[in-house]
Short mmCIF file of C-alpha atoms in Angstrom, two decimals:
data_model
loop_
_atom_site.label_atom_id
_atom_site.label_comp_id
_atom_site.label_asym_id
_atom_site.label_seq_id
_atom_site.Cartn_x
_atom_site.Cartn_y
_atom_site.Cartn_z
CA MET A 275 103.63 91.19 105.70
CA ALA A 276 104.92 90.08 102.39
CA GLY A 277 103.11 90.19 99.08
CA THR A 278 102.35 92.30 96.09
CA ASN A 279 101.01 95.73 96.73
CA PRO A 280 98.43 97.11 94.32
CA TYR A 281 98.00 100.42 96.11
CA ILE A 282 101.37 101.85 97.00
CA GLN A 283 102.71 104.67 94.88
CA THR A 284 105.85 102.62 94.25
CA ALA A 285 103.90 100.77 91.58
CA GLU A 286 104.89 103.72 89.41
CA TYR A 287 108.09 102.57 87.82
CA THR A 288 109.25 101.85 84.32
CA PRO A 289 110.37 98.27 83.83
CA ALA A 290 113.54 97.79 81.82
CA THR A 291 113.02 96.70 78.25
CA LYS A 292 116.60 95.98 77.31
CA THR A 293 119.55 94.29 78.91
CA TYR A 294 121.75 96.44 81.16
CA LYS A 295 124.47 96.00 83.74
CA VAL A 296 124.53 96.62 87.48
CA THR A 297 127.84 96.89 89.27
CA PHE A 298 127.71 96.26 93.00
CA ILE A 299 130.41 97.63 95.25
CA HIS A 300 130.89 96.17 98.66
CA ASP A 301 133.98 96.12 100.88
CA GLY A 302 135.90 97.69 97.99
CA GLN A 303 135.10 94.75 95.71
CA GLU A 304 133.10 95.08 92.52
CA THR A 305 130.70 92.55 91.10
CA THR A 306 128.98 93.24 87.79
CA VAL A 307 125.85 91.40 86.73
CA GLU A 308 123.75 91.59 83.61
CA VAL A 309 120.03 92.13 83.95
CA ASP A 310 117.90 90.69 81.19
CA PRO A 311 114.29 91.92 81.43
CA LYS A 312 113.00 88.51 80.41
CA ASP A 313 114.43 87.05 83.65
CA VAL A 314 112.61 89.56 85.86
CA PRO A 315 111.32 88.98 88.48
CA TYR A 316 114.14 86.82 89.73
CA ALA A 317 112.66 86.11 93.11
CA ARG A 318 109.74 87.16 95.27
CA SER A 319 111.21 89.92 97.37
CA GLY A 320 110.94 93.61 96.58
CA LEU A 321 109.44 95.20 93.51
CA PRO A 322 110.01 93.18 90.35
CA GLY A 323 113.30 94.26 88.83
CA SER A 324 114.32 96.14 91.96
CA ILE A 325 117.89 96.18 93.21
CA LEU A 326 116.87 93.65 95.86
CA ASP A 327 115.28 91.41 93.24
CA ILE A 328 118.45 91.62 91.14
CA CYS A 329 120.59 90.78 94.17
CA GLU A 330 118.44 87.75 94.94
CA GLY A 331 118.72 86.59 91.38
CA HIS A 332 122.50 86.83 91.35
CA ASN A 333 123.32 85.53 94.83
CA ILE A 334 124.45 88.91 96.09
CA GLU A 335 123.73 89.37 99.77
CA LEU A 336 121.52 92.31 100.58
CA GLU A 337 119.87 92.27 103.99
CA HIS A 338 116.11 92.73 103.84
CA THR A 339 114.48 91.75 107.10
CA CYS A 340 110.93 92.72 106.17
CA GLY A 341 110.91 90.66 102.99
CA GLY A 342 111.09 93.64 100.69
CA VAL A 343 107.81 95.41 101.41
CA CYS A 344 109.16 98.81 102.43
CA ALA A 345 108.63 98.15 106.13
CA CYS A 346 112.23 98.58 107.30
CA SER A 347 115.46 100.12 106.06
CA THR A 348 117.84 97.18 106.13
CA CYS A 349 118.13 96.97 102.33
CA HIS A 350 119.57 100.50 102.20
CA VAL A 351 121.89 100.99 99.22
CA ILE A 352 123.56 104.00 97.62
CA VAL A 353 123.21 104.56 93.89
CA ARG A 354 126.67 105.74 92.90
CA GLN A 355 125.91 106.04 89.18
CA GLY A 356 122.65 106.08 87.27
CA ILE A 357 120.26 107.53 89.84
CA ASP A 358 118.39 109.25 87.01
CA SER A 359 117.47 105.88 85.53
CA THR A 360 115.66 104.76 88.68
CA ASN A 361 112.08 105.37 89.75
CA GLU A 362 111.01 108.22 92.03
CA GLN A 363 111.07 107.72 95.79
CA THR A 364 107.74 107.64 97.56
CA ASP A 365 106.93 109.09 100.97
CA ASP A 366 106.85 105.56 102.35
CA GLU A 367 110.39 104.91 101.17
CA LEU A 368 111.62 108.24 102.51
CA ASP A 369 110.02 107.49 105.88
CA GLN A 370 111.94 104.23 106.11
CA LEU A 371 115.20 105.70 104.85
CA GLU A 372 115.14 108.24 107.65
CA GLU A 373 116.07 105.41 109.98
CA ALA A 374 118.97 104.16 107.90
CA PRO A 375 122.50 104.81 109.14
CA GLY A 376 124.88 106.69 106.85
CA LEU A 377 122.20 108.37 104.79
CA HIS A 378 123.41 109.76 101.46
CA MET A 379 121.64 111.98 98.93
CA TYR A 380 121.49 108.98 96.59
CA SER A 381 120.35 106.51 99.24
CA ARG A 382 117.56 104.16 98.23
CA LEU A 383 115.84 101.11 99.58
CA GLY A 384 116.94 98.18 97.46
CA CYS A 385 113.43 96.75 97.51
CA GLN A 386 111.86 99.92 96.06
CA CYS A 387 114.56 101.09 93.65
CA VAL A 388 113.86 99.91 90.11
CA PRO A 389 116.23 100.89 87.28
CA ASP A 390 114.58 101.46 83.91
CA GLY A 391 117.51 99.87 82.10
CA SER A 392 118.30 102.95 80.02
CA ARG A 393 121.88 102.87 81.27
CA ASP A 394 124.23 100.76 83.38
CA ILE A 395 124.26 101.65 87.04
CA VAL A 396 126.55 101.31 90.04
CA ILE A 397 125.23 100.36 93.48
CA GLU A 398 127.13 100.50 96.73
CA ILE A 399 126.05 98.11 99.44
CA PRO A 400 127.09 99.80 102.68
CA ASN A 401 129.10 97.74 105.13
CA TRP A 402 126.54 98.28 107.85
CA ASN A 403 123.97 96.50 105.74
CA ARG A 404 125.49 93.18 106.76
CA ASN A 405 124.58 93.46 110.42
CA ALA A 406 121.69 95.89 110.39
CA VAL A 407 119.47 93.41 112.18
CA LYS A 408 121.75 93.17 115.15
CA GLU A 409 122.24 96.91 115.34
CA ALA A 410 118.56 97.76 115.26
CA PRO A 411 116.93 98.59 118.58
CA HIS A 412 115.11 95.60 120.00
CA GLY A 413 113.52 97.45 122.85
CA MET B 16 124.08 88.83 107.10
CA GLY B 17 123.29 89.38 110.74
CA GLU B 18 123.60 86.39 113.00
CA ALA B 19 120.47 84.32 112.73
CA MET B 20 118.97 82.29 115.55
CA GLN B 21 117.58 78.78 115.24
CA LEU B 22 114.29 78.59 117.10
CA ARG B 23 112.20 75.53 117.78
CA VAL B 24 108.50 75.38 117.00
CA GLN B 25 106.53 74.94 120.22
CA CYS B 26 103.08 74.82 118.70
CA LEU B 27 101.09 75.75 115.64
CA GLU B 28 97.45 76.60 116.13
CA LEU B 29 94.69 77.62 113.74
CA ILE B 30 93.05 80.66 115.38
CA ALA B 31 90.75 81.70 112.53
CA PRO B 32 90.17 80.51 108.97
CA GLU B 33 93.61 80.53 107.32
CA VAL B 34 95.15 82.39 110.27
CA TYR B 35 97.72 80.60 112.41
CA ARG B 36 99.55 81.25 115.63
CA LEU B 37 103.10 79.91 115.62
CA ASP B 38 104.98 79.82 118.91
CA VAL B 39 108.75 79.55 118.51
CA GLY B 40 111.59 79.60 120.99
CA PRO B 41 112.71 79.76 123.63
CA VAL B 42 115.19 82.50 122.84
CA GLU B 43 117.96 82.60 125.45
CA PRO B 44 118.31 85.13 126.87
CA PRO B 45 114.73 86.22 126.14
CA LEU B 46 114.45 89.03 123.61
CA ALA B 47 112.83 92.20 124.89
CA TRP B 48 110.88 93.24 121.82
CA LYS B 49 108.74 96.34 121.85
CA PRO B 50 105.02 95.67 121.57
CA GLY B 51 104.04 96.21 117.94
CA GLN B 52 107.27 94.91 116.42
CA TRP B 53 107.69 91.94 114.10
CA ALA B 54 110.13 89.07 113.72
CA SER B 55 112.05 88.43 110.53
CA LEU B 56 112.10 84.75 109.57
CA ARG B 57 114.46 83.21 107.02
CA LEU B 58 112.70 80.30 105.39
CA PRO B 59 114.34 77.57 103.28
CA VAL B 60 111.95 77.96 100.34
CA GLY B 61 111.64 79.85 97.08
CA PRO B 62 113.85 80.13 94.03
CA HIS B 63 116.67 81.78 95.98
CA PRO B 64 116.49 80.68 99.62
CA PRO B 65 116.34 81.89 102.26
CA LEU B 66 113.03 83.60 101.68
CA VAL B 67 112.84 86.43 104.19
CA ARG B 68 109.45 87.30 105.58
CA ALA B 69 108.24 89.34 108.54
CA TYR B 70 105.58 88.18 110.98
CA SER B 71 103.98 90.19 113.76
CA LEU B 72 104.32 89.30 117.41
CA ALA B 73 100.98 88.80 119.12
CA SER B 74 101.97 89.33 122.74
CA PRO B 75 104.50 91.36 124.69
CA PRO B 76 107.52 89.53 126.13
CA ASP B 77 106.57 87.41 129.14
CA GLY B 78 110.02 86.28 130.23
CA THR B 79 109.72 82.75 128.82
CA GLY B 80 111.59 83.52 125.60
CA ILE B 81 108.70 82.11 123.55
CA MET B 82 107.78 84.31 120.59
CA PRO B 83 104.13 84.14 119.49
CA LEU B 84 103.88 84.88 115.77
CA ILE B 85 100.69 85.20 113.75
CA PHE B 86 100.45 84.63 110.02
CA ASP B 87 97.68 84.19 107.51
CA HIS B 88 98.03 81.53 104.87
CA VAL B 89 97.99 83.07 101.43
CA ASP B 90 97.17 80.87 98.44
CA GLY B 91 100.43 80.42 96.58
CA GLY B 92 102.37 82.20 99.31
CA LEU B 93 105.69 80.44 99.70
CA GLY B 94 106.36 81.56 103.27
CA SER B 95 102.95 80.95 104.80
CA THR B 96 102.54 77.61 103.00
CA TYR B 97 105.85 76.46 104.43
CA LEU B 98 105.05 77.67 107.93
CA LYS B 99 101.66 76.01 108.16
CA GLU B 100 103.22 72.61 107.59
CA LEU B 101 105.60 72.95 110.53
CA GLY B 102 105.12 70.98 113.71
CA PRO B 103 106.46 70.96 117.26
CA GLY B 104 110.21 70.41 117.31
CA ASP B 105 110.84 71.76 113.81
CA GLU B 106 113.36 74.55 113.55
CA VAL B 107 112.85 78.05 112.18
CA GLU B 108 115.58 80.58 111.51
CA MET B 109 115.00 84.10 112.80
CA GLY B 110 117.05 87.07 111.65
CA GLY B 111 115.90 89.51 114.32
CA VAL B 112 113.07 91.66 115.65
CA LEU B 113 112.32 95.02 114.09
CA GLY B 114 109.51 97.43 113.37
CA LYS B 115 108.46 101.00 114.13
CA PHE B 116 104.79 100.44 114.85
CA VAL B 117 105.32 101.09 118.54
CA LEU B 118 103.97 103.58 121.03
CA PRO B 119 105.47 107.05 120.85
CA GLU B 120 107.66 107.96 123.78
CA PRO B 121 106.45 109.93 125.59
CA LEU B 122 102.85 109.27 124.75
CA VAL B 123 100.72 112.40 124.99
CA GLY B 124 97.00 111.72 125.21
CA GLY B 125 95.30 108.55 124.09
CA ILE B 126 95.52 106.21 121.13
CA LEU B 127 93.04 105.66 118.34
CA PHE B 128 93.81 102.36 116.63
CA GLY B 129 92.45 101.35 113.25
CA ALA B 130 93.12 97.78 112.18
CA ARG B 131 91.97 95.54 109.39
CA PHE B 132 92.15 91.73 109.55
CA THR B 133 95.66 90.61 110.63
CA GLY B 134 96.54 94.24 111.21
CA ALA B 135 94.99 93.60 114.63
CA VAL B 136 97.99 91.47 115.66
CA PRO B 137 100.46 94.22 116.62
CA VAL B 138 97.57 96.21 118.08
CA ARG B 139 96.68 93.30 120.34
CA CYS B 140 100.31 93.10 121.43
CA ILE B 141 100.36 96.78 122.35
CA VAL B 142 96.99 96.65 124.10
CA ARG B 143 98.09 93.64 126.15
CA ALA B 144 101.23 95.49 127.19
CA LEU B 145 99.20 98.56 128.19
CA ALA B 146 96.82 96.39 130.21
CA GLN B 147 99.78 95.40 132.37
CA THR B 148 100.61 99.01 133.25
CA GLU B 149 99.31 100.93 136.22
CA ASN B 150 97.77 103.84 134.36
CA PRO B 151 96.99 102.91 130.79
CA PRO B 152 96.11 105.76 128.44
CA ARG B 153 92.70 105.97 126.86
CA VAL B 154 92.64 103.48 123.98
CA ARG B 155 90.01 103.17 121.29
CA LEU B 156 90.17 100.38 118.72
CA VAL B 157 88.30 100.24 115.43
CA GLN B 158 88.72 96.78 113.97
CA GLY B 159 87.41 95.85 110.56
CA ALA B 160 87.09 92.64 108.61
CA ARG B 161 85.03 91.17 105.84
CA THR B 162 83.27 88.63 108.04
CA ARG B 163 83.10 87.88 111.75
CA ASP B 164 85.77 85.16 111.42
CA GLY B 165 88.20 87.87 110.36
CA LEU B 166 87.82 89.84 113.58
CA LEU B 167 90.86 88.33 115.25
CA PHE B 168 90.77 88.38 119.06
CA LEU B 169 87.15 89.56 118.99
CA ASP B 170 86.24 87.90 122.29
CA GLU B 171 89.37 89.18 124.00
CA PHE B 172 88.85 92.77 122.86
CA ALA B 173 85.14 92.65 123.71
CA ALA B 174 85.90 91.37 127.20
CA LEU B 175 88.49 94.08 127.76
CA ASP B 176 85.96 96.65 126.61
CA ARG B 177 83.59 95.43 129.32
CA TYR B 178 85.92 95.56 132.29
CA ALA B 179 88.60 98.11 131.39
CA PRO B 180 87.34 101.70 131.52
CA TRP B 181 90.34 102.91 129.53
CA PHE B 182 89.59 100.68 126.52
CA SER B 183 86.75 100.87 124.02
CA TYR B 184 86.25 98.44 121.17
CA HIS B 185 84.49 99.19 117.88
CA PRO B 186 84.30 96.23 115.49
CA ILE B 187 82.82 96.65 112.02
CA LEU B 188 82.14 94.18 109.23
CA LEU B 189 81.94 94.65 105.51
CA GLU B 190 79.90 91.53 104.78
CA PRO B 191 78.17 90.51 108.01
CA GLU B 192 76.46 87.16 108.41
CA GLU B 193 73.06 86.78 109.98
CA GLY B 194 73.12 87.56 113.67
CA TRP B 195 75.65 90.38 113.48
CA ASN B 196 74.28 93.33 115.43
CA GLY B 197 77.25 95.62 115.08
CA PRO B 198 77.96 98.28 112.48
CA VAL B 199 78.38 97.44 108.81
CA GLY B 200 80.82 99.19 106.53
CA GLU B 201 84.48 100.14 106.45
CA GLU B 202 86.76 101.13 109.31
CA LEU B 203 86.77 104.76 108.23
CA ASP B 204 83.03 104.92 108.86
CA LEU B 205 83.82 104.56 112.57
CA LEU B 206 87.17 106.32 112.61
CA ARG B 207 85.58 109.46 111.21
CA PRO B 208 83.33 110.24 114.21
CA LEU B 209 85.77 108.86 116.79
CA SER B 210 88.56 111.06 115.47
CA ALA B 211 86.55 114.26 115.74
CA GLU B 212 87.14 114.84 119.45
CA GLU B 213 89.31 117.63 120.80
CA ALA B 214 91.35 115.60 123.30
CA PRO B 215 94.81 114.71 122.02
CA TYR B 216 95.40 111.23 120.66
CA VAL B 217 97.78 109.36 118.39
CA PRO B 218 96.27 107.62 115.35
CA MET B 219 97.82 104.18 114.73
CA LEU B 220 96.77 102.23 111.65
CA SER B 221 97.62 98.67 110.77
CA GLY B 222 96.68 96.41 107.89
CA VAL B 223 96.81 96.24 104.12
CA ARG B 224 97.46 99.44 102.22
CA GLU B 225 93.97 99.30 100.76
CA PHE B 226 92.96 100.37 104.27
CA THR B 227 95.95 102.26 105.68
CA VAL B 228 96.64 104.56 102.72
CA PRO B 229 93.20 106.21 102.59
CA ALA B 230 92.92 106.15 106.38
CA ARG B 231 96.23 107.96 106.80
CA ALA B 232 95.17 110.46 104.14
CA PHE B 233 91.97 111.05 106.10
CA PHE B 234 93.86 111.89 109.30
CA GLN B 235 96.18 114.20 107.39
CA GLU B 236 93.64 115.99 105.25
CA GLU B 237 90.58 116.10 107.48
CA ARG B 238 92.05 116.01 110.98
CA GLY B 239 95.19 118.04 110.36
CA PHE B 240 97.77 115.47 111.46
CA ASP B 241 101.28 115.59 110.12
CA ARG B 242 102.01 112.55 107.96
CA ARG B 243 104.51 111.13 110.44
CA ALA B 244 102.22 111.71 113.38
CA VAL B 245 100.00 108.99 111.97
CA ARG B 246 101.70 105.72 112.80
CA VAL B 247 101.22 103.07 110.15
CA GLU B 248 102.10 99.40 109.73
CA HIS B 249 101.64 97.97 106.26
CA TYR B 250 101.11 94.30 105.57
CA ASP B 251 101.70 94.31 101.85
#
């Protein structure tokens, strides 16, 4: 199911053109990383320059069972600061987020959320992200 | 991360050009996945391993704990290139089974499936599960591919069409070879007339977004379905 998607509306995002910082909060601990547009994409999961891509590039654990193609909600994150510098949510992303526990008005899928780099942002990785796979219904 | 499971490769089989079936397991105790769901594999490749990729399950659980996965090899694809080199006895790490492309509960009316290429995999899983029930609903399947080789499970679906009164199969090819007597065109060419009936049904679409996005829009705009009433599984 993985790959690049030329059709989805999520292709509409503005890639960062200058270096900016992302602070991740998890379990009360903060980790700040610098994102240099010339290093993007870091990996091959999620949209290039997405929160998931940034996590992969900086060894920050963010569950993403579908490989970052907007087919599940395990990479759910909350944008605590800087939501206005990220791309618009699509219907596909909203559909998936509906299933995420602990939904917040600034919830996003890490694989679809791409900051434009106009400001530093703060991302919370919810605790439940760590074991989302086990908690999901298996039938 | 969630607890991952180490599964052993039982067999790897080429079932169509560049399409493989990979049996892994057994999982003890056997996982009871819902037909239509996919397994998340964590592969030791890529610039920042593990590379996480999802692969559809081709059959409903049969009690053996063996999980039949289908994948197509993509040129330059890290995950599929790694998988196609595996052999019996090799280990694969699985993160879990997920996915929402499952039958609605309760199901009211029949199902109209539309599938393109490997999008037929979860459909086949659901159809197989329904075939094991006492009173299957009416199921119609429109399956599209570029060439005949891409109609995965063609013989199986055609056979089911012949002996199961509840199932009808409608394959269509975009670029048929000589000898193809079926319809030529895109899946929507067949979905359009089949979707016009009054009896209630659930549209379920599976495949690349090049197919599912316009097909879902068709059911919304021309058949009056709510967006979420059209079940969709994307492969890209």
